[in-house]
Amino acid sequence: MGYCSCSQLLSSLISFPKSCSPLSTTQVIPKGFGQSRVSGSLFANSRMQQTMSFATMQEDKGLLMKTSDDNSKLRIPHVLTVAGSDSGAGAGIQADLKACAARGVYCSTVITAVTAQNTVGVQGVDIVPEDFVAEQLKSVLSDMHVDVVKTGMLPSVGIVKVILQSLKQFPVRALVVDPVMVSTSGDVLAGPSILGGFREVLLPMADIVTPNLKEASALLGGVQLETVNDMRSAAKSIHDMGPRNVLVKGGDLAASLDAVDIFFDGENFYELRSSRIETRNTHGTGCTLASCIAAELAKGSSMLSAVKVAKRYVETALDYSKDIAIGNGLQGPFDHLFKLKHNIHNSWRPQAFDPSDLFLYAVTDSRMNKKWDRSITDAVKAAIEGGATIVQLREKDAETRDFLEAAKACVEICRSHGIPLLINDRIDVALACDADGVHVGQSDMPANVARTLLGPEKIIGVSCKTPEQAHQAWVDGADYIGCGGVYPTNTKENNITVGLEGLKAVSLSSKLPVVAIGGIGVSNARSVMELGVPTLKGVAVVSALFDRELVLTETRKLHALLKETPTHSN
Ligand SMILES: Cc1ncc(COP(=O)(O)OP(=O)(O)O)c(N)n1
Ligand SMILES: Cc1nc(C(=O)O)sc1CCOP(=O)(O)O
Ligand SMILES: [Mg+2]
């Protein structure tokens, strides 16, 4: 390839003026996005020392940022992908560009190899010389403010070293490593010699590494990975190589009905499940997932939240594209930009909502907080620490202004933990504090109106006591339903009890995931979950968590009990 001569030509044309320094300070224009930043990576820390304070970054509230060099200029979150080109455009650089575009993030590209590739396989690979990879990196990083670097196909250890040097010179906020080795068609994209480069150079710098089963096995010297437990051990061993977070992707796990991934942050394991989509169009899912994680990090998400959103995005894109036909080979590409072609409609609405979040749903209560003399924020922190997977603020007696202030603080807390926060009844408060969504009852704002007000990306839950109401909630564009009261409760006056039979009937009929509510606690949660209906994802609880002295302890107890209850999903 003519890269060298081309690069000589370009270097004579390009100079890097001092004013283009990538190390300019930033100032953020609040746009109500309000997500916590990735906690300081190696790069973030070194960047912090050289330039802006990382604390300032953590206070970022928006997607649109101003550079302090020129206050009239706005910039959008920026991912740089360092990867190979796929002529069929299903994977590699092309997938990364489409994924970032779909997630609303700017994407620049450094090409490490050019592949001649289609849906049948890889017909040829031409590796870009190391010095020209270095030159591309310098061009982008010295001029543009890159938030996150994502790596894909790295065909030589020399290229890995070039990336190390470039990132030392031009630190970024996070590094996402997709340790690509073999294409979906089974063709080798980076031979075993790359493993040393991954283990010794790239992983110790990475904020997250996202191996599939084969890649995880290769990184670990060829161990067999056949079960979810094997994936957990692999995540732990790979974490020991230095990355801050590990996502082992279990898409190829033979025995599993769902697509199960294991996320490990060095302390906790998270089993992330999504339904397995029956389709041949899976070429490029790994690149897309990693790019989407990078895009969400660039916007300011926490790592767990970025991973969840990315997984959901890939699942939705695969589902949308399952029947499209591009090429004659065994593994076709999918359509990243499905969002552009569809009006807002249930099935294709891009959702950040993961039904497994309904597992342990903590619903606060203003009277109980008052009774136990604790603030809403302390109640929420304790519930999250105890294992709550989603939180709803149900503050019936609070003054609007106080409620809004508390809700804003709770949004910050929940976002930093990757836990969705919903507001009960009050669409106005949900909008004002940029909560993740609302929960409405049959006499509150109708769900379809709430959807119009909140837009496609917010979560909407609806209380339903009958299959008809559950059907209407689905038609109206809700994300889940709350079904109760399963047992009598003192928390909600004049509440009709539907019992386990009512819950079962509603859950069996529902197209939406269901959370059970009403009089549920450690004494009866097991009976609820043992109904074993696939749509029934968890329990929502008020008094058993909050009408207690020790919220953390009670939440922990209930979480442990739910974990050991055999259900459809665990
Ligand atoms: C998860 C969940 N399910 C049901 C309800 C009840 O909502 P609603 O019927 O609107 O009653 P109030 O909570 O407003 O009294 C809920 N809040 N959460
Ligand atoms: C808020 C609410 N909604 C219900 C419904 O049936 O829709 S029952 C309920 C109260 C749940 O509180 P506790 O866990 O203390 O019983
Ligand atoms: Mg209500």
Coordinates of C-alpha atoms and ligand atoms in Angstrom, one line a residue:
M1 CA 0.0 0.0 0.0
G2 CA 1.1 3.5 -0.6
Y3 CA 0.8 4.8 2.9
C4 CA 4.4 5.9 3.3
S5 CA 4.5 8.1 0.3
C6 CA 1.1 9.4 1.1
S7 CA 2.1 10.2 4.7
Q8 CA 5.2 12.0 3.5
L9 CA 3.1 14.1 1.2
L10 CA 0.6 14.8 3.9
S11 CA 3.2 15.7 6.5
S12 CA 4.6 18.3 4.2
L13 CA 1.1 19.8 4.0
I14 CA 0.1 19.6 7.6
S15 CA 1.5 21.5 10.5
F16 CA 0.1 21.6 14.1
P17 CA -0.3 25.1 15.3
K18 CA 0.1 25.6 19.0
S19 CA -3.4 26.9 19.3
C20 CA -4.7 23.5 18.3
S21 CA -3.5 21.9 21.5
P22 CA -5.9 19.2 22.6
L23 CA -5.3 20.2 26.2
S24 CA -7.6 23.2 26.2
T25 CA -9.9 23.5 29.2
T26 CA -13.5 22.8 28.9
Q27 CA -16.7 24.4 30.2
V28 CA -20.0 22.7 30.0
I29 CA -23.3 24.2 29.1
P30 CA -25.9 22.5 31.3
K31 CA -28.4 20.7 29.2
G32 CA -30.0 18.7 31.9
F33 CA -28.2 15.5 31.0
G34 CA -26.7 15.2 34.5
Q35 CA -24.9 11.9 34.4
S36 CA -21.8 11.2 36.5
R37 CA -18.5 10.9 34.7
V38 CA -16.4 7.8 34.4
S39 CA -14.4 7.8 37.5
G40 CA -10.8 8.9 36.8
S41 CA -8.9 6.5 34.6
L42 CA -5.1 6.5 34.3
F43 CA -5.6 9.0 31.5
A44 CA -8.1 11.1 33.3
N45 CA -5.7 11.4 36.2
S46 CA -2.8 12.3 34.1
R47 CA -4.9 14.7 32.1
M48 CA -6.1 16.2 35.4
Q49 CA -2.5 17.0 36.4
Q50 CA -1.7 18.6 33.1
T51 CA -4.8 20.6 32.4
M52 CA -8.4 20.9 33.7
S53 CA -9.5 19.6 37.0
F54 CA -11.2 16.3 36.7
A55 CA -13.6 17.4 39.4
T56 CA -14.8 20.0 36.9
M57 CA -15.4 17.2 34.4
Q58 CA -17.4 15.3 37.0
E59 CA -19.7 18.2 37.4
D60 CA -20.4 18.3 33.7
K61 CA -24.1 18.5 33.1
G62 CA -24.5 18.5 29.4
L63 CA -23.7 17.0 26.1
L64 CA -22.8 20.2 24.5
M65 CA -19.6 21.6 25.7
K66 CA -17.8 24.9 25.2
T67 CA -14.1 25.2 24.8
S68 CA -12.6 27.9 26.9
D69 CA -10.4 28.9 24.0
D70 CA -13.4 30.2 22.1
N71 CA -16.7 30.6 24.0
S72 CA -18.7 30.7 20.8
K73 CA -17.8 27.1 19.9
L74 CA -19.8 24.1 21.0
R75 CA -18.5 20.6 20.8
I76 CA -20.2 17.2 21.1
P77 CA -18.9 14.1 22.8
H78 CA -16.2 12.5 20.8
V79 CA -15.1 8.9 20.4
L80 CA -11.9 8.0 18.5
T81 CA -12.0 4.4 17.1
V82 CA -8.7 2.7 16.3
A83 CA -9.7 -0.3 14.3
G84 CA -9.7 -2.1 10.9
S85 CA -11.8 -1.2 7.9
D86 CA -14.5 -3.7 6.8
S87 CA -15.3 -3.3 3.1
G88 CA -18.7 -5.0 3.8
A89 CA -19.3 -2.3 6.4
G90 CA -20.9 -4.6 8.9
A91 CA -18.0 -4.5 11.5
G92 CA -14.8 -2.6 12.2
I93 CA -14.5 1.1 11.6
Q94 CA -17.7 1.3 9.6
A95 CA -19.7 -0.3 12.4
D96 CA -18.1 2.1 14.9
L97 CA -19.0 5.1 12.9
K98 CA -22.6 4.0 12.6
A99 CA -22.9 3.1 16.2
C100 CA -21.6 6.4 17.4
A101 CA -23.8 8.3 14.9
A102 CA -26.8 6.3 16.2
R103 CA -25.9 7.2 19.8
G104 CA -25.4 10.9 18.9
V105 CA -21.7 11.1 19.4
Y106 CA -18.9 12.3 17.0
C107 CA -16.6 9.6 15.9
S108 CA -13.1 10.0 14.4
T109 CA -11.2 7.1 13.0
V110 CA -7.6 5.7 12.9
I111 CA -7.4 2.7 10.5
T112 CA -5.0 -0.1 11.5
A113 CA -5.8 -2.5 8.6
V114 CA -7.9 -2.6 5.5
T115 CA -9.8 -5.8 5.0
A116 CA -11.4 -7.1 1.9
Q117 CA -14.5 -8.6 3.6
N118 CA -18.1 -9.6 2.9
T119 CA -20.8 -11.7 4.5
V120 CA -18.9 -14.9 3.3
G121 CA -15.6 -14.1 5.0
V122 CA -12.4 -12.2 4.9
Q123 CA -10.7 -12.4 1.5
G124 CA -7.7 -10.2 2.3
V125 CA -6.0 -8.1 4.9
D126 CA -3.6 -5.2 4.3
I127 CA -1.9 -3.9 7.5
V128 CA -1.3 -0.2 7.8
P129 CA 2.4 0.5 8.7
E130 CA 2.9 1.4 12.3
D131 CA 4.3 4.8 11.6
F132 CA 1.2 5.7 9.6
V133 CA -1.1 4.5 12.4
A134 CA 1.0 6.8 14.7
E135 CA 0.6 9.6 12.2
Q136 CA -3.2 9.2 12.1
L137 CA -3.4 9.1 15.9
K138 CA -1.3 12.3 16.1
S139 CA -3.5 14.1 13.5
V140 CA -6.7 13.4 15.4
L141 CA -5.4 13.7 19.0
S142 CA -3.4 16.8 18.6
D143 CA -6.2 18.7 17.0
M144 CA -9.5 17.4 18.3
H145 CA -10.8 17.0 21.8
V146 CA -11.3 13.2 22.1
D147 CA -13.2 12.0 25.1
V148 CA -12.9 8.3 24.8
V149 CA -10.7 6.0 22.6
K150 CA -12.0 2.7 21.6
T151 CA -9.8 0.0 20.0
G152 CA -10.8 -2.9 17.7
M153 CA -8.6 -4.8 15.3
L154 CA -4.9 -4.3 16.2
P155 CA -3.0 -6.5 13.9
S156 CA 0.5 -6.2 15.4
V157 CA 2.1 -5.6 18.8
G158 CA 3.9 -2.6 17.2
I159 CA 0.5 -0.9 16.7
V160 CA -0.4 -1.6 20.3
K161 CA 2.8 0.1 21.4
V162 CA 2.1 3.1 19.1
I163 CA -1.3 3.5 20.8
L164 CA 0.4 3.4 24.2
Q165 CA 2.8 6.2 23.1
S166 CA 0.1 8.3 21.6
L167 CA -2.1 8.1 24.6
K168 CA 0.8 9.0 26.9
Q169 CA 1.3 12.1 24.8
F170 CA -2.4 12.9 24.4
P171 CA -4.4 11.5 27.4
V172 CA -8.1 10.9 27.1
R173 CA -10.8 10.3 29.7
A174 CA -11.4 6.6 29.0
L175 CA -10.1 3.7 27.0
V176 CA -12.4 0.9 25.8
V177 CA -10.6 -2.2 24.5
D178 CA -12.4 -4.7 22.3
P179 CA -9.8 -7.4 22.0
V180 CA -10.6 -8.5 18.5
M181 CA -8.8 -11.6 17.3
V182 CA -11.2 -13.6 15.0
S183 CA -14.0 -12.3 12.7
T184 CA -17.5 -13.7 13.0
S185 CA -16.8 -15.8 9.9
G186 CA -13.9 -17.4 11.8
D187 CA -11.0 -15.6 10.0
V188 CA -8.0 -14.6 12.0
L189 CA -7.7 -10.8 12.3
A190 CA -4.9 -10.7 14.9
G191 CA -2.7 -13.7 15.5
P192 CA -1.7 -15.1 18.9
S193 CA 1.3 -12.9 19.0
I194 CA -1.0 -10.0 19.8
L195 CA -1.9 -11.6 23.2
G196 CA 1.3 -10.3 24.8
G197 CA 0.5 -6.8 23.6
F198 CA -3.0 -7.0 25.1
R199 CA -1.9 -8.5 28.4
E200 CA 1.2 -6.4 29.0
V201 CA 0.4 -3.1 27.3
L202 CA -3.3 -2.5 26.5
L203 CA -5.2 -4.1 29.3
P204 CA -3.4 -2.4 32.2
M205 CA -4.4 1.0 30.6
A206 CA -8.0 0.0 29.8
D207 CA -11.1 1.3 31.6
I208 CA -13.0 -1.6 30.2
V209 CA -12.2 -4.7 28.1
T210 CA -15.0 -6.6 26.3
P211 CA -13.8 -10.1 25.2
N212 CA -16.2 -12.7 23.9
L213 CA -15.8 -16.3 25.1
K214 CA -13.1 -17.2 22.5
E215 CA -11.1 -14.0 23.2
A216 CA -11.4 -14.4 27.0
S217 CA -10.2 -18.0 26.7
A218 CA -7.3 -16.9 24.5
L219 CA -6.3 -14.1 27.0
L220 CA -6.3 -16.8 29.7
G221 CA -4.1 -19.2 27.8
G222 CA -6.8 -21.4 26.3
V223 CA -9.0 -22.2 29.4
Q224 CA -12.4 -23.8 28.6
L225 CA -15.3 -21.4 29.2
E226 CA -18.6 -23.3 29.2
T227 CA -20.8 -21.9 32.0
V228 CA -21.8 -18.6 33.5
N229 CA -19.6 -19.5 36.5
D230 CA -16.6 -20.0 34.1
M231 CA -17.4 -16.5 32.7
R232 CA -17.2 -15.1 36.2
S233 CA -13.9 -16.7 36.9
A234 CA -12.6 -15.5 33.6
A235 CA -13.8 -11.9 34.3
K236 CA -11.9 -12.0 37.6
S237 CA -8.7 -13.4 36.1
I238 CA -8.8 -10.8 33.2
H239 CA -9.4 -8.1 35.7
D240 CA -6.2 -9.2 37.5
M241 CA -4.4 -8.2 34.2
G242 CA -5.2 -4.6 35.0
P243 CA -8.3 -3.2 33.3
R244 CA -10.7 -1.4 35.6
N245 CA -13.7 -3.2 34.3
V246 CA -14.3 -6.4 32.4
L247 CA -17.3 -7.5 30.3
V248 CA -17.2 -11.1 29.3
K249 CA -19.8 -11.6 26.5
G250 CA -21.6 -14.9 26.6
G251 CA -23.4 -14.7 23.2
D252 CA -21.7 -18.0 22.2
L253 CA -22.6 -19.8 25.4
A254 CA -24.3 -22.9 24.1
A255 CA -26.5 -23.8 27.1
S256 CA -28.1 -20.4 27.6
L257 CA -31.6 -19.3 26.3
D258 CA -30.8 -15.6 27.0
A259 CA -27.6 -13.7 25.9
V260 CA -25.8 -13.5 29.3
D261 CA -22.8 -11.2 29.8
I262 CA -20.8 -10.9 33.0
F263 CA -19.7 -7.5 34.0
F264 CA -17.1 -7.2 36.8
D265 CA -15.9 -3.9 38.2
G266 CA -13.3 -5.3 40.5
E267 CA -15.8 -5.6 43.4
N268 CA -19.1 -6.8 42.1
F269 CA -20.3 -9.1 39.4
Y270 CA -23.4 -8.2 37.4
E271 CA -25.2 -10.8 35.3
L272 CA -26.6 -8.9 32.4
R273 CA -29.2 -10.7 30.4
S274 CA -31.0 -9.9 27.2
S275 CA -33.2 -12.1 25.0
R276 CA -31.4 -14.0 22.3
I277 CA -32.5 -12.8 18.9
E278 CA -32.8 -15.5 16.3
T279 CA -31.0 -14.0 13.3
R280 CA -28.1 -14.5 10.9
N281 CA -27.4 -10.8 11.0
T282 CA -24.9 -10.6 13.8
H283 CA -21.8 -9.5 12.0
G284 CA -20.3 -6.5 13.8
T285 CA -22.1 -6.9 17.2
G286 CA -18.8 -6.9 19.2
C287 CA -17.5 -3.7 17.5
T288 CA -20.9 -2.0 17.9
L289 CA -21.2 -2.9 21.6
A290 CA -17.8 -1.5 22.4
S291 CA -18.4 1.6 20.4
C292 CA -21.7 2.2 22.0
I293 CA -20.1 1.8 25.5
A294 CA -17.5 4.3 24.4
A295 CA -20.2 6.7 23.1
E296 CA -22.2 6.5 26.4
L297 CA -19.0 7.1 28.4
A298 CA -18.2 10.1 26.2
K299 CA -21.6 11.5 27.1
G300 CA -20.9 11.1 30.8
S301 CA -22.5 7.8 31.8
S302 CA -21.2 5.6 34.6
M303 CA -19.5 2.4 33.3
L304 CA -22.4 0.1 34.4
S305 CA -25.0 2.3 32.9
A306 CA -23.0 2.6 29.6
V307 CA -22.7 -1.2 29.4
K308 CA -26.5 -1.6 30.0
V309 CA -27.5 1.0 27.4
A310 CA -25.1 -0.5 24.9
K311 CA -26.4 -4.0 25.4
R312 CA -30.0 -2.8 25.0
Y313 CA -29.1 -0.9 21.9
V314 CA -27.5 -3.9 20.2
E315 CA -30.4 -6.1 21.2
T316 CA -32.9 -3.6 19.7
A317 CA -30.8 -3.2 16.5
L318 CA -30.6 -7.0 16.1
D319 CA -34.3 -7.4 16.7
Y320 CA -35.1 -4.7 14.1
S321 CA -32.7 -6.2 11.6
K322 CA -33.4 -9.9 12.1
D323 CA -35.0 -10.4 8.7
I324 CA -33.0 -8.0 6.5
A325 CA -30.9 -9.6 3.7
I326 CA -27.6 -8.1 2.8
G327 CA -25.1 -10.5 1.1
N328 CA -25.3 -14.2 0.5
G329 CA -23.0 -15.4 3.3
L330 CA -23.8 -17.0 6.6
Q331 CA -23.5 -13.9 8.8
G332 CA -25.0 -10.6 7.6
P333 CA -24.7 -7.1 8.9
F334 CA -27.5 -5.4 10.9
D335 CA -28.9 -1.9 10.6
H336 CA -27.5 0.5 13.2
L337 CA -29.6 3.4 12.1
F338 CA -33.1 1.8 12.5
K339 CA -34.0 4.8 14.7
L340 CA -34.0 7.0 11.6
K341 CA -36.5 4.9 9.7
H342 CA -39.1 4.4 12.4
N343 CA -41.6 6.7 14.0
I344 CA -41.9 6.4 17.7
H345 CA -43.5 3.0 18.2
N346 CA -43.3 0.5 21.1
S347 CA -41.2 -2.1 19.4
W348 CA -38.4 0.0 18.0
R349 CA -38.3 2.7 20.6
P350 CA -34.6 2.9 21.7
Q351 CA -34.8 1.9 25.4
A352 CA -32.3 2.4 28.1
F353 CA -34.7 0.3 30.2
D354 CA -33.7 -3.2 31.1
P355 CA -36.5 -5.4 32.5
S356 CA -34.1 -7.1 34.9
D357 CA -33.9 -3.7 36.6
L358 CA -37.3 -4.6 38.1
F359 CA -35.7 -7.3 40.3
L360 CA -35.8 -5.3 43.5
Y361 CA -37.8 -2.1 43.1
A362 CA -37.5 0.3 46.1
V363 CA -40.4 2.8 46.4
T364 CA -39.9 5.6 48.9
D365 CA -42.6 7.0 51.2
S366 CA -42.5 10.5 52.6
R367 CA -44.4 9.6 55.8
M368 CA -42.0 6.7 56.6
N369 CA -39.0 8.9 56.0
K370 CA -40.4 11.5 58.4
K371 CA -41.3 8.8 61.0
W372 CA -37.8 7.5 61.0
D373 CA -36.2 10.9 60.7
R374 CA -34.2 10.3 57.6
S375 CA -33.9 12.3 54.4
I376 CA -35.0 11.0 51.0
T377 CA -31.4 10.9 49.9
D378 CA -30.3 8.8 52.8
A379 CA -33.2 6.4 52.2
V380 CA -32.2 6.1 48.5
K381 CA -28.5 5.7 49.3
A382 CA -29.2 2.9 51.8
A383 CA -31.6 1.1 49.5
I384 CA -29.1 1.2 46.6
E385 CA -26.3 0.0 48.9
G386 CA -28.5 -2.9 50.0
G387 CA -29.1 -4.0 46.4
A388 CA -32.1 -2.1 45.1
T389 CA -32.1 -2.3 41.3
I390 CA -34.5 0.6 40.5
V391 CA -35.8 3.4 42.7
Q392 CA -39.1 5.3 42.6
L393 CA -39.7 8.5 44.6
R394 CA -43.2 8.3 45.9
E395 CA -43.4 11.4 48.0
K396 CA -47.1 12.1 48.3
D397 CA -46.9 14.8 51.0
A398 CA -43.8 16.7 50.0
E399 CA -44.0 20.3 48.8
T400 CA -43.2 20.5 45.1
R401 CA -40.1 22.6 45.6
D402 CA -38.6 20.4 48.3
F403 CA -39.5 17.3 46.2
L404 CA -37.7 18.7 43.2
E405 CA -34.6 19.5 45.1
A406 CA -34.5 16.1 46.7
A407 CA -35.3 14.4 43.3
K408 CA -32.3 16.2 41.7
A409 CA -30.0 14.9 44.4
C410 CA -31.4 11.4 44.0
V411 CA -30.9 11.5 40.3
E412 CA -27.2 12.2 40.9
I413 CA -27.0 9.4 43.4
C414 CA -28.8 6.9 41.2
R415 CA -26.9 7.8 38.1
S416 CA -23.5 7.4 39.8
H417 CA -24.6 3.8 40.6
G418 CA -26.2 3.0 37.2
I419 CA -29.6 2.6 38.9
P420 CA -32.7 4.1 37.1
L421 CA -34.7 6.6 39.1
L422 CA -38.4 7.1 38.5
I423 CA -40.9 9.6 39.9
N424 CA -44.3 8.7 41.1
D425 CA -47.2 10.5 39.5
R426 CA -45.4 13.8 38.8
I427 CA -44.4 14.1 35.2
D428 CA -43.4 17.8 35.8
V429 CA -41.0 16.8 38.5
A430 CA -39.6 14.0 36.4
L431 CA -38.9 16.4 33.6
A432 CA -37.5 19.1 35.8
C433 CA -35.0 16.8 37.5
D434 CA -34.3 14.7 34.4
A435 CA -35.3 11.5 36.1
D436 CA -35.2 8.3 34.1
G437 CA -38.9 8.1 34.0
V438 CA -42.3 8.0 35.8
H439 CA -44.7 5.6 37.4
V440 CA -48.4 6.4 36.8
G441 CA -51.6 4.8 38.1
Q442 CA -55.0 4.3 36.4
S443 CA -56.2 7.7 37.7
D444 CA -53.0 9.6 37.0
M445 CA -51.8 11.1 33.7
P446 CA -52.6 8.5 31.0
A447 CA -49.4 6.7 29.8
N448 CA -49.8 7.8 26.2
V449 CA -49.8 11.4 27.2
A450 CA -46.9 10.8 29.6
R451 CA -45.0 9.3 26.6
T452 CA -45.7 12.3 24.5
L453 CA -44.5 14.6 27.2
L454 CA -41.4 12.6 28.1
G455 CA -40.3 11.4 24.7
P456 CA -39.2 8.0 23.6
E457 CA -36.2 7.4 25.8
K458 CA -37.8 7.8 29.3
I459 CA -39.1 4.8 31.2
I460 CA -42.8 4.7 31.9
G461 CA -44.5 2.2 34.4
V462 CA -48.2 1.8 34.8
S463 CA -50.2 0.3 37.6
C464 CA -52.5 -2.5 36.3
K465 CA -54.9 -4.9 38.1
T466 CA -56.4 -6.6 35.1
P467 CA -55.2 -8.1 31.8
E468 CA -57.2 -5.3 29.9
Q469 CA -55.3 -2.6 31.7
A470 CA -52.0 -4.4 31.0
H471 CA -52.9 -4.5 27.3
Q472 CA -53.8 -0.8 27.3
A473 CA -50.4 0.0 29.0
W474 CA -48.6 -1.7 26.2
V475 CA -50.6 0.1 23.5
D476 CA -49.9 3.4 25.3
G477 CA -46.2 2.9 25.0
A478 CA -45.3 1.9 28.6
D479 CA -42.1 0.0 29.5
Y480 CA -43.4 -2.1 32.4
I481 CA -46.4 -2.6 34.6
G482 CA -46.8 -2.7 38.3
C483 CA -49.4 -5.3 39.4
G484 CA -51.0 -5.3 42.8
G485 CA -51.9 -5.2 45.5
V486 CA -50.7 -8.8 45.7
Y487 CA -51.3 -8.7 49.5
P488 CA -53.2 -6.3 51.7
T489 CA -51.1 -3.2 52.5
N490 CA -51.4 -0.2 54.9
T491 CA -49.2 1.9 52.7
K492 CA -51.9 2.7 50.1
E493 CA -55.4 3.4 51.3
N494 CA -58.4 1.6 49.9
N495 CA -56.2 -0.6 47.7
I496 CA -57.9 -3.6 46.1
T497 CA -56.0 -6.8 46.6
V498 CA -55.7 -9.0 43.5
G499 CA -53.8 -11.8 45.2
L500 CA -51.3 -14.2 43.7
E501 CA -54.0 -15.4 41.2
G502 CA -54.6 -11.9 39.9
L503 CA -50.9 -11.3 39.6
K504 CA -50.5 -14.5 37.7
A505 CA -53.4 -13.7 35.3
V506 CA -52.0 -10.2 34.6
S507 CA -48.4 -11.5 34.2
L508 CA -49.4 -14.3 31.8
S509 CA -51.3 -11.9 29.6
S510 CA -48.8 -9.0 29.7
K511 CA -46.5 -8.2 26.7
L512 CA -44.6 -5.9 29.1
P513 CA -42.4 -6.9 32.0
V514 CA -44.2 -7.0 35.3
V515 CA -43.2 -6.0 38.9
A516 CA -45.4 -7.2 41.8
I517 CA -46.4 -4.7 44.5
G518 CA -48.4 -4.6 47.7
G519 CA -47.7 -6.1 51.1
I520 CA -44.5 -7.8 49.9
G521 CA -41.5 -8.4 52.2
V522 CA -39.1 -11.2 53.2
S523 CA -41.9 -13.4 54.5
N524 CA -43.7 -13.7 51.1
A525 CA -41.4 -12.5 48.3
R526 CA -40.4 -16.1 47.6
S527 CA -44.1 -17.2 47.0
V528 CA -44.5 -14.2 44.6
M529 CA -41.4 -15.0 42.5
E530 CA -42.1 -18.7 42.5
L531 CA -45.2 -18.1 40.4
G532 CA -42.5 -18.5 37.7
V533 CA -44.2 -16.5 34.9
P534 CA -41.5 -15.3 32.5
T535 CA -42.8 -11.7 32.4
L536 CA -42.7 -11.4 36.2
K537 CA -39.3 -9.8 36.8
G538 CA -39.3 -8.7 40.5
V539 CA -41.0 -7.1 43.5
A540 CA -41.7 -3.5 44.4
V541 CA -41.6 -2.7 48.1
V542 CA -42.3 0.2 50.3
S543 CA -42.8 -0.5 54.0
A544 CA -40.6 -3.7 54.2
L545 CA -37.7 -1.5 53.3
F546 CA -38.5 2.0 54.5
D547 CA -40.8 1.5 57.5
R548 CA -37.8 0.0 59.2
E549 CA -35.0 1.4 61.3
L550 CA -32.2 0.0 59.1
V551 CA -33.1 0.4 55.4
L552 CA -29.7 -1.0 54.2
T553 CA -30.0 -4.2 56.3
E554 CA -33.6 -4.8 55.2
T555 CA -32.8 -4.3 51.5
R556 CA -29.9 -6.6 51.8
K557 CA -32.0 -9.3 53.4
L558 CA -34.7 -9.1 50.7
H559 CA -32.1 -9.0 47.9
A560 CA -30.4 -12.1 49.2
L561 CA -33.7 -13.9 49.5
L562 CA -34.7 -13.0 45.9
K563 CA -31.3 -14.1 44.7
E564 CA -31.7 -17.5 46.1
T565 CA -35.3 -17.9 44.8
P566 CA -35.4 -20.0 41.6
T567 CA -37.3 -18.0 39.0
H568 CA -37.5 -17.9 35.3
S569 CA -34.6 -15.4 35.0
N570 CA -32.1 -16.7 37.6
Ligands
LIG1 C1 -44.1 -0.2 40.8 C2 -45.3 0.5 41.2 N1 -46.5 -0.2 41.0 C3 -47.6 0.4 41.4 C4 -47.7 1.6 42.0 C5 -48.9 2.3 42.3 O1 -49.1 3.5 41.5 P1 -50.5 4.2 41.6 O2 -51.6 3.2 41.2 O3 -50.5 5.4 40.8 O4 -50.7 4.6 43.1 P2 -49.8 5.6 43.9 O5 -48.4 5.0 44.1 O6 -49.7 6.9 43.1 O7 -50.5 5.8 45.2 C6 -46.4 2.3 42.2 N2 -46.4 3.5 42.8 N3 -45.3 1.7 41.8
LIG2 C1 -47.8 2.1 46.1 C2 -48.7 0.9 46.0 N1 -49.3 0.5 44.8 C3 -50.0 -0.6 45.0 C4 -50.8 -1.2 43.9 O1 -51.6 -2.2 44.2 O2 -50.7 -0.7 42.8 S1 -49.8 -1.3 46.5 C5 -48.8 0.0 47.0 C6 -48.2 0.0 48.3 C7 -47.1 -0.9 48.5 O3 -46.5 -0.7 49.7 P1 -46.0 -1.8 50.7 O4 -44.9 -2.5 50.0 O5 -45.6 -1.1 51.9 O6 -47.2 -2.7 50.9
MG3 MG -50.3 7.4 41.1

